[in-house]
mmCIF file of C-alpha atoms (C1' of nucleotides) in Angstrom:
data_model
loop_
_atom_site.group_PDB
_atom_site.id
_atom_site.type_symbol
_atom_site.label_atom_id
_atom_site.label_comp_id
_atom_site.label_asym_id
_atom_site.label_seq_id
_atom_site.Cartn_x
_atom_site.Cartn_y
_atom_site.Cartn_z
ATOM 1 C CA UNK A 1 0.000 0.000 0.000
ATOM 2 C CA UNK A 2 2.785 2.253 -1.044
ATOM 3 C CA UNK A 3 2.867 4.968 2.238
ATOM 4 C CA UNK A 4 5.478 7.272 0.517
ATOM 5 C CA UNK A 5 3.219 9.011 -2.483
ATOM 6 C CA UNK A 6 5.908 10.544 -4.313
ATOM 7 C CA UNK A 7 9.640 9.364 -2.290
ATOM 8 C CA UNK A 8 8.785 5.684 -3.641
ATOM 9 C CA UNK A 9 8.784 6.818 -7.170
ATOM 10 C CA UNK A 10 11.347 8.901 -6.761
ATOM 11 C CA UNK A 11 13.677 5.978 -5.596
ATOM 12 C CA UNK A 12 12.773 4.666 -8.978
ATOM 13 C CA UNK A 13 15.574 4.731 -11.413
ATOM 14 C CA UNK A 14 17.887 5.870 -8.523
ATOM 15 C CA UNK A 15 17.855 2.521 -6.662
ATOM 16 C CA UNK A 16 20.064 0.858 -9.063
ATOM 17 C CA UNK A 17 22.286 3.986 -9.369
ATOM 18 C CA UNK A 18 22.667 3.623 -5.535
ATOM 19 C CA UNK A 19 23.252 0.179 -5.540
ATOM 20 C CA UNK A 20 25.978 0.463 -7.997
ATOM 21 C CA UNK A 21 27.781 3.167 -6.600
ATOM 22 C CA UNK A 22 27.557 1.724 -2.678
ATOM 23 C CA UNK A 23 30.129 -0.656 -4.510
ATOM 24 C CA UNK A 24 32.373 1.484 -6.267
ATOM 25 C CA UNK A 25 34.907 1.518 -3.248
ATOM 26 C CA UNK A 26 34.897 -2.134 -2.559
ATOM 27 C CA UNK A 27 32.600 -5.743 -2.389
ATOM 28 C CA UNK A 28 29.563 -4.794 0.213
ATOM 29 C CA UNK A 29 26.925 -7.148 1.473
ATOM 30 C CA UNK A 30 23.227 -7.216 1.508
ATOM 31 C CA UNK A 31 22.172 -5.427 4.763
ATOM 32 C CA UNK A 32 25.657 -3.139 4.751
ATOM 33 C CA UNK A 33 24.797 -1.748 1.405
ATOM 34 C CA UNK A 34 21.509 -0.494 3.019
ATOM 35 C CA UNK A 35 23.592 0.738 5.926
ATOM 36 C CA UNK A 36 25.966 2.890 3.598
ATOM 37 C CA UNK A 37 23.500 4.191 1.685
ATOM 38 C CA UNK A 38 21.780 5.762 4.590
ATOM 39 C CA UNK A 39 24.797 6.631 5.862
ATOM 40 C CA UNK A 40 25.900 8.578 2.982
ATOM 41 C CA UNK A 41 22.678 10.518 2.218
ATOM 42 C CA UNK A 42 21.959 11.105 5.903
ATOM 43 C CA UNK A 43 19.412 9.012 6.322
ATOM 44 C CA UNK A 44 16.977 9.883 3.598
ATOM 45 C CA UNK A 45 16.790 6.839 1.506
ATOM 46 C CA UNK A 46 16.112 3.912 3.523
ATOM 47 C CA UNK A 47 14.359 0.660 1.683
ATOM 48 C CA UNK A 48 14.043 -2.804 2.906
ATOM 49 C CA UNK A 49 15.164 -5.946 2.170
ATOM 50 C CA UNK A 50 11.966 -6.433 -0.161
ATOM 51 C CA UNK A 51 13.567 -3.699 -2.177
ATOM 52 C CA UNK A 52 17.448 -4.475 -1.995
ATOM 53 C CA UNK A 53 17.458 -8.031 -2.875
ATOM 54 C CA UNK A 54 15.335 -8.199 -6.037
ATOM 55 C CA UNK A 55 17.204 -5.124 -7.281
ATOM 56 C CA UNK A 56 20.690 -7.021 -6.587
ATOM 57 C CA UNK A 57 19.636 -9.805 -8.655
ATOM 58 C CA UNK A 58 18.671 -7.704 -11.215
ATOM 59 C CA UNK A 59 21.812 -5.995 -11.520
ATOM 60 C CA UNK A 60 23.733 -9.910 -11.074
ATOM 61 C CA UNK A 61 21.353 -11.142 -14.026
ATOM 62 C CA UNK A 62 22.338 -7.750 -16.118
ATOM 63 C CA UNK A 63 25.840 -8.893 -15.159
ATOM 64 C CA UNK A 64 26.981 -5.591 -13.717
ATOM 65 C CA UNK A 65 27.441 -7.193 -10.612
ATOM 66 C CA UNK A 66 28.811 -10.533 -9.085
ATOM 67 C CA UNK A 67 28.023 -12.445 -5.948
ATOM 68 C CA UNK A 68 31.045 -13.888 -3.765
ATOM 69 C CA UNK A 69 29.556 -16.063 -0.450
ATOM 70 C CA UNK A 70 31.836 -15.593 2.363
ATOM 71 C CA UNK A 71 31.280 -16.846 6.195
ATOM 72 C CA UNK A 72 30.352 -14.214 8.891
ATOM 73 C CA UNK A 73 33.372 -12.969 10.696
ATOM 74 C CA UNK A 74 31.192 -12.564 13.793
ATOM 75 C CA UNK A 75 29.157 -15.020 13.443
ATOM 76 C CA UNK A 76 25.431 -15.395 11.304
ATOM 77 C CA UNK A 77 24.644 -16.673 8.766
ATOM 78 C CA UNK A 78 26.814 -16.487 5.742
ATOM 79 C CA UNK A 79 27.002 -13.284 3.510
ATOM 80 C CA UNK A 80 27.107 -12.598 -0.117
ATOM 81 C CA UNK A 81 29.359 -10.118 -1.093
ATOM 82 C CA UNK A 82 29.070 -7.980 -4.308
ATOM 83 C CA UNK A 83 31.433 -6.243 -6.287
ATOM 84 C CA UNK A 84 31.284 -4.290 -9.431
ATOM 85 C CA UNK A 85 32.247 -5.797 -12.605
ATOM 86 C CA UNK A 86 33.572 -4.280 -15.484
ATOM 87 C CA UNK A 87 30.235 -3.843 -17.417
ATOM 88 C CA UNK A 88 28.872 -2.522 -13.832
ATOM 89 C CA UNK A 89 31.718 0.174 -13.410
ATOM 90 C CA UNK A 90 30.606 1.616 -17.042
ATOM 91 C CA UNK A 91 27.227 1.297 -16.363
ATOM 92 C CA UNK A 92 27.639 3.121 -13.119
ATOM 93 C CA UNK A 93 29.593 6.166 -15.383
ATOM 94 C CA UNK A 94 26.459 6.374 -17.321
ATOM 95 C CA UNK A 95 23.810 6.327 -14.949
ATOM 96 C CA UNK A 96 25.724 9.021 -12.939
ATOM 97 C CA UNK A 97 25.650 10.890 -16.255
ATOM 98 C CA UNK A 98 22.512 10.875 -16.688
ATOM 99 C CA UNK A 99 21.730 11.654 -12.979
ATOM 100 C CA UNK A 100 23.697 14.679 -13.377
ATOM 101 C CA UNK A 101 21.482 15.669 -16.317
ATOM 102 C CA UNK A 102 18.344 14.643 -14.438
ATOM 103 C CA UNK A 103 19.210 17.035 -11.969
ATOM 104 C CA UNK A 104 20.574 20.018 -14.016
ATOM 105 C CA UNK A 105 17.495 19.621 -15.967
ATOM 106 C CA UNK A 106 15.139 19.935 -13.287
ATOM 107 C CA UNK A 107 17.212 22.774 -12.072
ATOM 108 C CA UNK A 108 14.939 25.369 -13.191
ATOM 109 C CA UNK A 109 12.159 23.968 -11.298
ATOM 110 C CA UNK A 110 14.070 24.239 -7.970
ATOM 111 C CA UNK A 111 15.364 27.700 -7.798
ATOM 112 C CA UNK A 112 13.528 30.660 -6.258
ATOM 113 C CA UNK A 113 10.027 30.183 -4.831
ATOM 114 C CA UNK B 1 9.552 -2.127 -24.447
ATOM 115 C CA UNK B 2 10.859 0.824 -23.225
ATOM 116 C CA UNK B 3 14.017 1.957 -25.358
ATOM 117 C CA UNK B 4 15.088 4.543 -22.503
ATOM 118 C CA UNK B 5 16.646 2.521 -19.605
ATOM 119 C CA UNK B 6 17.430 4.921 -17.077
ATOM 120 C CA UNK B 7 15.777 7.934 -18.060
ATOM 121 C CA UNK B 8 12.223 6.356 -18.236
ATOM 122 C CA UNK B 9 12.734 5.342 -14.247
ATOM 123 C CA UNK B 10 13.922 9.090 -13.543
ATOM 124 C CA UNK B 11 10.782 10.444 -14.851
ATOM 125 C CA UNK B 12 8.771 8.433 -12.568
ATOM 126 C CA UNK B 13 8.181 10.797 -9.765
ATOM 127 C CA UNK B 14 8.927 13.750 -11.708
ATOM 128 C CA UNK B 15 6.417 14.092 -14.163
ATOM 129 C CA UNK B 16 3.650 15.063 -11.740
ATOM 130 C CA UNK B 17 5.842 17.558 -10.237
ATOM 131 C CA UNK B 18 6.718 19.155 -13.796
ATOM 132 C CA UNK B 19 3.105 19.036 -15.058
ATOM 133 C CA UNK B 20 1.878 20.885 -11.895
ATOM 134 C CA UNK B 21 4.782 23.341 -12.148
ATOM 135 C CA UNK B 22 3.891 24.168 -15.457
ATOM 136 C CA UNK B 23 0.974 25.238 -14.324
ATOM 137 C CA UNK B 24 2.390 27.196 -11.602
ATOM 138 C CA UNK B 25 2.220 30.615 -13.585
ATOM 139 C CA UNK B 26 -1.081 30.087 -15.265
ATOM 140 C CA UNK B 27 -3.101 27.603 -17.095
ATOM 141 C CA UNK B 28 -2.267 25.602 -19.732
ATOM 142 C CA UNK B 29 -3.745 22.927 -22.585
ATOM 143 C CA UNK B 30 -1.952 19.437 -22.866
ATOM 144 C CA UNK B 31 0.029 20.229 -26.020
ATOM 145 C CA UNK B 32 1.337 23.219 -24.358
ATOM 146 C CA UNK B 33 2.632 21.717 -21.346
ATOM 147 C CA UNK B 34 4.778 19.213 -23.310
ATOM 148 C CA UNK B 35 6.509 22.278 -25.278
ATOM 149 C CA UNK B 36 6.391 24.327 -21.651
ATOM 150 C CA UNK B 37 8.806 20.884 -20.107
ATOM 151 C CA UNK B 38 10.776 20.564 -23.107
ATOM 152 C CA UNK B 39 11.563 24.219 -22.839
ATOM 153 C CA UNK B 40 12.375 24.872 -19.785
ATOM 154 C CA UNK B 41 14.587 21.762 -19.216
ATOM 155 C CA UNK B 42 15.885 22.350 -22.432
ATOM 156 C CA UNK B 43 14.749 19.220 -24.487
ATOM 157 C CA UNK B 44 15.989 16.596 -21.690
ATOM 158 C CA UNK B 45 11.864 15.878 -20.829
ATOM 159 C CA UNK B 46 9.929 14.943 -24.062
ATOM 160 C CA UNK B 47 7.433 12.698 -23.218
ATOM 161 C CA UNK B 48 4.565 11.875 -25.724
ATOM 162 C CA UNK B 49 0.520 12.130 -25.195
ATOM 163 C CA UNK B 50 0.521 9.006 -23.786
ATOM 164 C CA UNK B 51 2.167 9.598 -21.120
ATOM 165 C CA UNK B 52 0.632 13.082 -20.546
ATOM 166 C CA UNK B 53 -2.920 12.836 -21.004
ATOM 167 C CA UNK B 54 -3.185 9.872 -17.996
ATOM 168 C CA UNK B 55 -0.999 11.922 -15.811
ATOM 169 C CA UNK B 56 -3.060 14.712 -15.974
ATOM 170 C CA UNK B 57 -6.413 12.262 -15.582
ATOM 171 C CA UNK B 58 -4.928 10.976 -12.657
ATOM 172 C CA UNK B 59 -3.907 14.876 -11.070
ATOM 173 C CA UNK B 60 -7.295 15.715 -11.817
ATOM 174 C CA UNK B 61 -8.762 13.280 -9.931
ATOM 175 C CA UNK B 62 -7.046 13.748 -6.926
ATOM 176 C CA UNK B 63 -8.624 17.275 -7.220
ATOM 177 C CA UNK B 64 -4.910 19.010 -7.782
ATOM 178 C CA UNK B 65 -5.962 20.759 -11.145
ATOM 179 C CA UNK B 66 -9.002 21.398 -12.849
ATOM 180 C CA UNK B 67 -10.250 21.762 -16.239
ATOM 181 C CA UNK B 68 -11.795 23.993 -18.171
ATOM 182 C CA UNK B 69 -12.702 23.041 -22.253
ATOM 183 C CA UNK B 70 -12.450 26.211 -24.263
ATOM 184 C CA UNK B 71 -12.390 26.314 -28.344
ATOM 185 C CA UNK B 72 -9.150 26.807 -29.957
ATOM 186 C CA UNK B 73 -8.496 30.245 -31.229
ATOM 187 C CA UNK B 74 -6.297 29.431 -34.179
ATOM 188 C CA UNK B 75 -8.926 26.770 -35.757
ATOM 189 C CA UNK B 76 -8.767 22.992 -34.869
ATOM 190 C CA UNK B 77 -10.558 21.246 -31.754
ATOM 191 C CA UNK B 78 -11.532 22.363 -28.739
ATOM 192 C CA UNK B 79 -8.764 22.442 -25.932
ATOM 193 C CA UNK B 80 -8.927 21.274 -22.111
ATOM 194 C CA UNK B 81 -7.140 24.483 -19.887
ATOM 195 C CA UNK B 82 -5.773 22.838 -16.784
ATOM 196 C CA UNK B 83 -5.175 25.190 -13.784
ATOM 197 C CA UNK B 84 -3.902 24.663 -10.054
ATOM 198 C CA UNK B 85 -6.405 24.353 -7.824
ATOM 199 C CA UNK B 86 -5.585 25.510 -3.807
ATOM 200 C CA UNK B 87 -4.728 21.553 -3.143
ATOM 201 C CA UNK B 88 -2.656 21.476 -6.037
ATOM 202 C CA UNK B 89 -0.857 24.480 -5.148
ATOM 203 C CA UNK B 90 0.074 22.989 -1.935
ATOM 204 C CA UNK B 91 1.132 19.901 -3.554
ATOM 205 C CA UNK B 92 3.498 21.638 -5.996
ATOM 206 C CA UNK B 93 5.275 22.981 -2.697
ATOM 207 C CA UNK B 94 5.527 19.946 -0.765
ATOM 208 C CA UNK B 95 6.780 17.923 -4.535
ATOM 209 C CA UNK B 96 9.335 20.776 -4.929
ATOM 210 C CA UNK B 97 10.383 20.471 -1.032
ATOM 211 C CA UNK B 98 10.668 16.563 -2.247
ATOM 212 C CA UNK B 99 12.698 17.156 -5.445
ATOM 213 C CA UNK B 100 15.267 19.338 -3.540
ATOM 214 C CA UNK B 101 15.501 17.031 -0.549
ATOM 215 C CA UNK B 102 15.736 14.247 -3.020
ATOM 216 C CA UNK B 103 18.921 15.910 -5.049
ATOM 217 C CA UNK B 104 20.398 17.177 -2.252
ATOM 218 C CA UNK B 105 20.769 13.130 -0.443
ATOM 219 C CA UNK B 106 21.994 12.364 -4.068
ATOM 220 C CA UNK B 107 24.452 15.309 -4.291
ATOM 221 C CA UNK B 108 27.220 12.795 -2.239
ATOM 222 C CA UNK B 109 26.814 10.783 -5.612
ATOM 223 C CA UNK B 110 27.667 12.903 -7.941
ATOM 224 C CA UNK B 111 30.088 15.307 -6.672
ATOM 225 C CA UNK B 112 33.849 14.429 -8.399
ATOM 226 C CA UNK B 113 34.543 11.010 -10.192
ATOM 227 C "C1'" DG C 1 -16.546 16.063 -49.602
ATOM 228 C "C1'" DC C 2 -11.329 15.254 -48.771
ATOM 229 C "C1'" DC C 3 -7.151 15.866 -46.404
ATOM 230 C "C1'" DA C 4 -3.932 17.619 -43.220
ATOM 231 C "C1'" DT C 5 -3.434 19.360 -38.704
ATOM 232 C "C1'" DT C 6 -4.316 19.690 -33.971
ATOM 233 C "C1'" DA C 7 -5.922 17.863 -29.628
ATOM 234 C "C1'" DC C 8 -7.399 14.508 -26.701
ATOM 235 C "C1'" DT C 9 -8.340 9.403 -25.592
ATOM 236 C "C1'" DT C 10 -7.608 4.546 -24.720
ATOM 237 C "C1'" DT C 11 -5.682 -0.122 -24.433
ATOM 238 C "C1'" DG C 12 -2.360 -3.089 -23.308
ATOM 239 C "C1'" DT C 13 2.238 -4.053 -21.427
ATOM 240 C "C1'" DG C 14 6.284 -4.413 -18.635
ATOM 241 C "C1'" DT C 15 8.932 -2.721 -14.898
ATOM 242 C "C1'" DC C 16 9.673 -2.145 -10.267
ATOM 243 C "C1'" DA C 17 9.349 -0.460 -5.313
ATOM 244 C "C1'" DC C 18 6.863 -2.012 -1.328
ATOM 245 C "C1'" DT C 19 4.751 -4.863 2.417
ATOM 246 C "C1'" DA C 20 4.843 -8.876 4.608
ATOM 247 C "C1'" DT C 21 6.322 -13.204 5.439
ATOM 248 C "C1'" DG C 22 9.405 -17.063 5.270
ATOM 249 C "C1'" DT C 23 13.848 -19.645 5.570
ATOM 250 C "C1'" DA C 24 18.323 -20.528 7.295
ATOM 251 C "C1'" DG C 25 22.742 -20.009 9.694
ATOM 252 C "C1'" DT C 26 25.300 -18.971 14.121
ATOM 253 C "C1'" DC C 27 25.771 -18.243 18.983
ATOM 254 C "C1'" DA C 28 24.525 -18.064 23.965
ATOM 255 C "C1'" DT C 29 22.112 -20.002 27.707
ATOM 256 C "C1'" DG C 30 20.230 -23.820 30.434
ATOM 257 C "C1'" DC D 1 20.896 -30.138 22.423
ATOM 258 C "C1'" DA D 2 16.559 -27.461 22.756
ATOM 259 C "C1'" DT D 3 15.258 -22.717 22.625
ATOM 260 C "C1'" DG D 4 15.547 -18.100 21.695
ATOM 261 C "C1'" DA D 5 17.794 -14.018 19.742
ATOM 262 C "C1'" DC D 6 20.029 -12.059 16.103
ATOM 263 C "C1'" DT D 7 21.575 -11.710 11.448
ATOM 264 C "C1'" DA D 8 21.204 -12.302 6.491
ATOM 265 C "C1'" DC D 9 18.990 -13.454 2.492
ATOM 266 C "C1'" DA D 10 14.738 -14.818 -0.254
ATOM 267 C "C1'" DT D 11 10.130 -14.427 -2.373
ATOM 268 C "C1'" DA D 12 5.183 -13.887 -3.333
ATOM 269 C "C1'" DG D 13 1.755 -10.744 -4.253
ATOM 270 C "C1'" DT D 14 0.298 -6.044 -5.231
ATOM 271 C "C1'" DG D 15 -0.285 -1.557 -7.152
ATOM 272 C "C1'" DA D 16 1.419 2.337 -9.530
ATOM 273 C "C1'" DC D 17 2.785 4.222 -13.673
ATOM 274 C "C1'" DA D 18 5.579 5.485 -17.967
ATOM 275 C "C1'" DC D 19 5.309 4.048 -22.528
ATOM 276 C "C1'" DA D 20 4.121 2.775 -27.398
ATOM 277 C "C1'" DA D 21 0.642 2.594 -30.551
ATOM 278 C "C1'" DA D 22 -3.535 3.202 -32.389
ATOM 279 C "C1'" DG D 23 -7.942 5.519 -32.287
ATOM 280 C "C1'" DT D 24 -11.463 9.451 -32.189
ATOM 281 C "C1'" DA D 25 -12.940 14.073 -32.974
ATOM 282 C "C1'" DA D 26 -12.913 18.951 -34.390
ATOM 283 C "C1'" DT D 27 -11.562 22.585 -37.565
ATOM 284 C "C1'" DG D 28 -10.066 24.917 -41.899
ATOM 285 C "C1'" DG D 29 -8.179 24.933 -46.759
ATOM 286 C "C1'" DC D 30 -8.694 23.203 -51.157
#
DNA sequence: GCCATTACTTTGTGTCACTATGTAGTCATG
DNA sequence: CATGACTACATAGTGACACAAAGTAATGGC
């Protein structure tokens, strides 16, 4: 039943975008890569597992990432750690371009008022 | 099938926001408000009818513009004159509070690389 | 009456974020 | 070696919505 209104579509076509980039500077797992991206945009995007794992295999089927299954250094169950792969790094140039021009476009809509 | 990719995704979200801030500084006919996007974001929006007309449908019904049919002046059919209402007004402000909050979690993504 | 042009409509389709729930692995405690 | 707590990952079902494509209607010029 969709509570956001307009931040859920909004997410749209910037979820991947996150995704991608949360593993620019090194392999993340699952629940950190939700971590980091709240971390990093103080605390304004922050989906669920229902939304982070279905995108992640989207990306793995597109082949822009790749799943490595390590054991928990603390203990838990085990995690699967994804990097970036070649294909992913470009695609993450391009969707940062065209985030840029997203938001230089919609610019004019912003300012004053 | 959807050609775009990313850009499609980015729109989602948007498009209400640009249609009711088109109408921010006076009514406008469908037609009009595709040339009044593509112009002020400087040809990065173009979306077609199809996307328009059901957008607008769906502001309408939520009571956030209204319309008014009046006959063309320059010969052809009649055209539908949307206009803010009060509700809509406020709806454009808390959309463009949601579009800046939105860009500014992103900026951390963007900035250098 | 045609035809082009303009404007609005509609149908069908695929994608995808979201809620909610389920499964499984590890550890601590008794 | 149960049981519970915690962590991590998985999935089913749902609704919203951008999109392409094709259709309808109104006017004016010829």
């Amino acid at each position: 039943m969709q509570s956001n209104g307009v931040e859920g579509n909004l997410l749209r076509g910037t979820l991947d975008f996150l995704l991608l980039a949360s593993l620019e500077h090194g392999p993340l797992y699952g629940l950190r890569i939700i971590q980091d991206v709240q971390n990093r945009t103080g605390g304004h995007f922050n989906f669920k597992e229902g939304t982070l794992y279905p995108a992640l295999h989207r990306l793995e089927k597109r082949g822009l990432i790749h799943a490595e299954i390590r054991p928990s250094d603390v203990g838990g169950p085990p995690r699967k750690y994804y990097h970036l792969t070649d294909t992913g790094l470009t695609e993450l140039e391009r969707q940062r371009d065209a985030q840029r021009a997203h938001a230089q476009a919609l610019r004019p809509y912003l300012e004053f008022a």
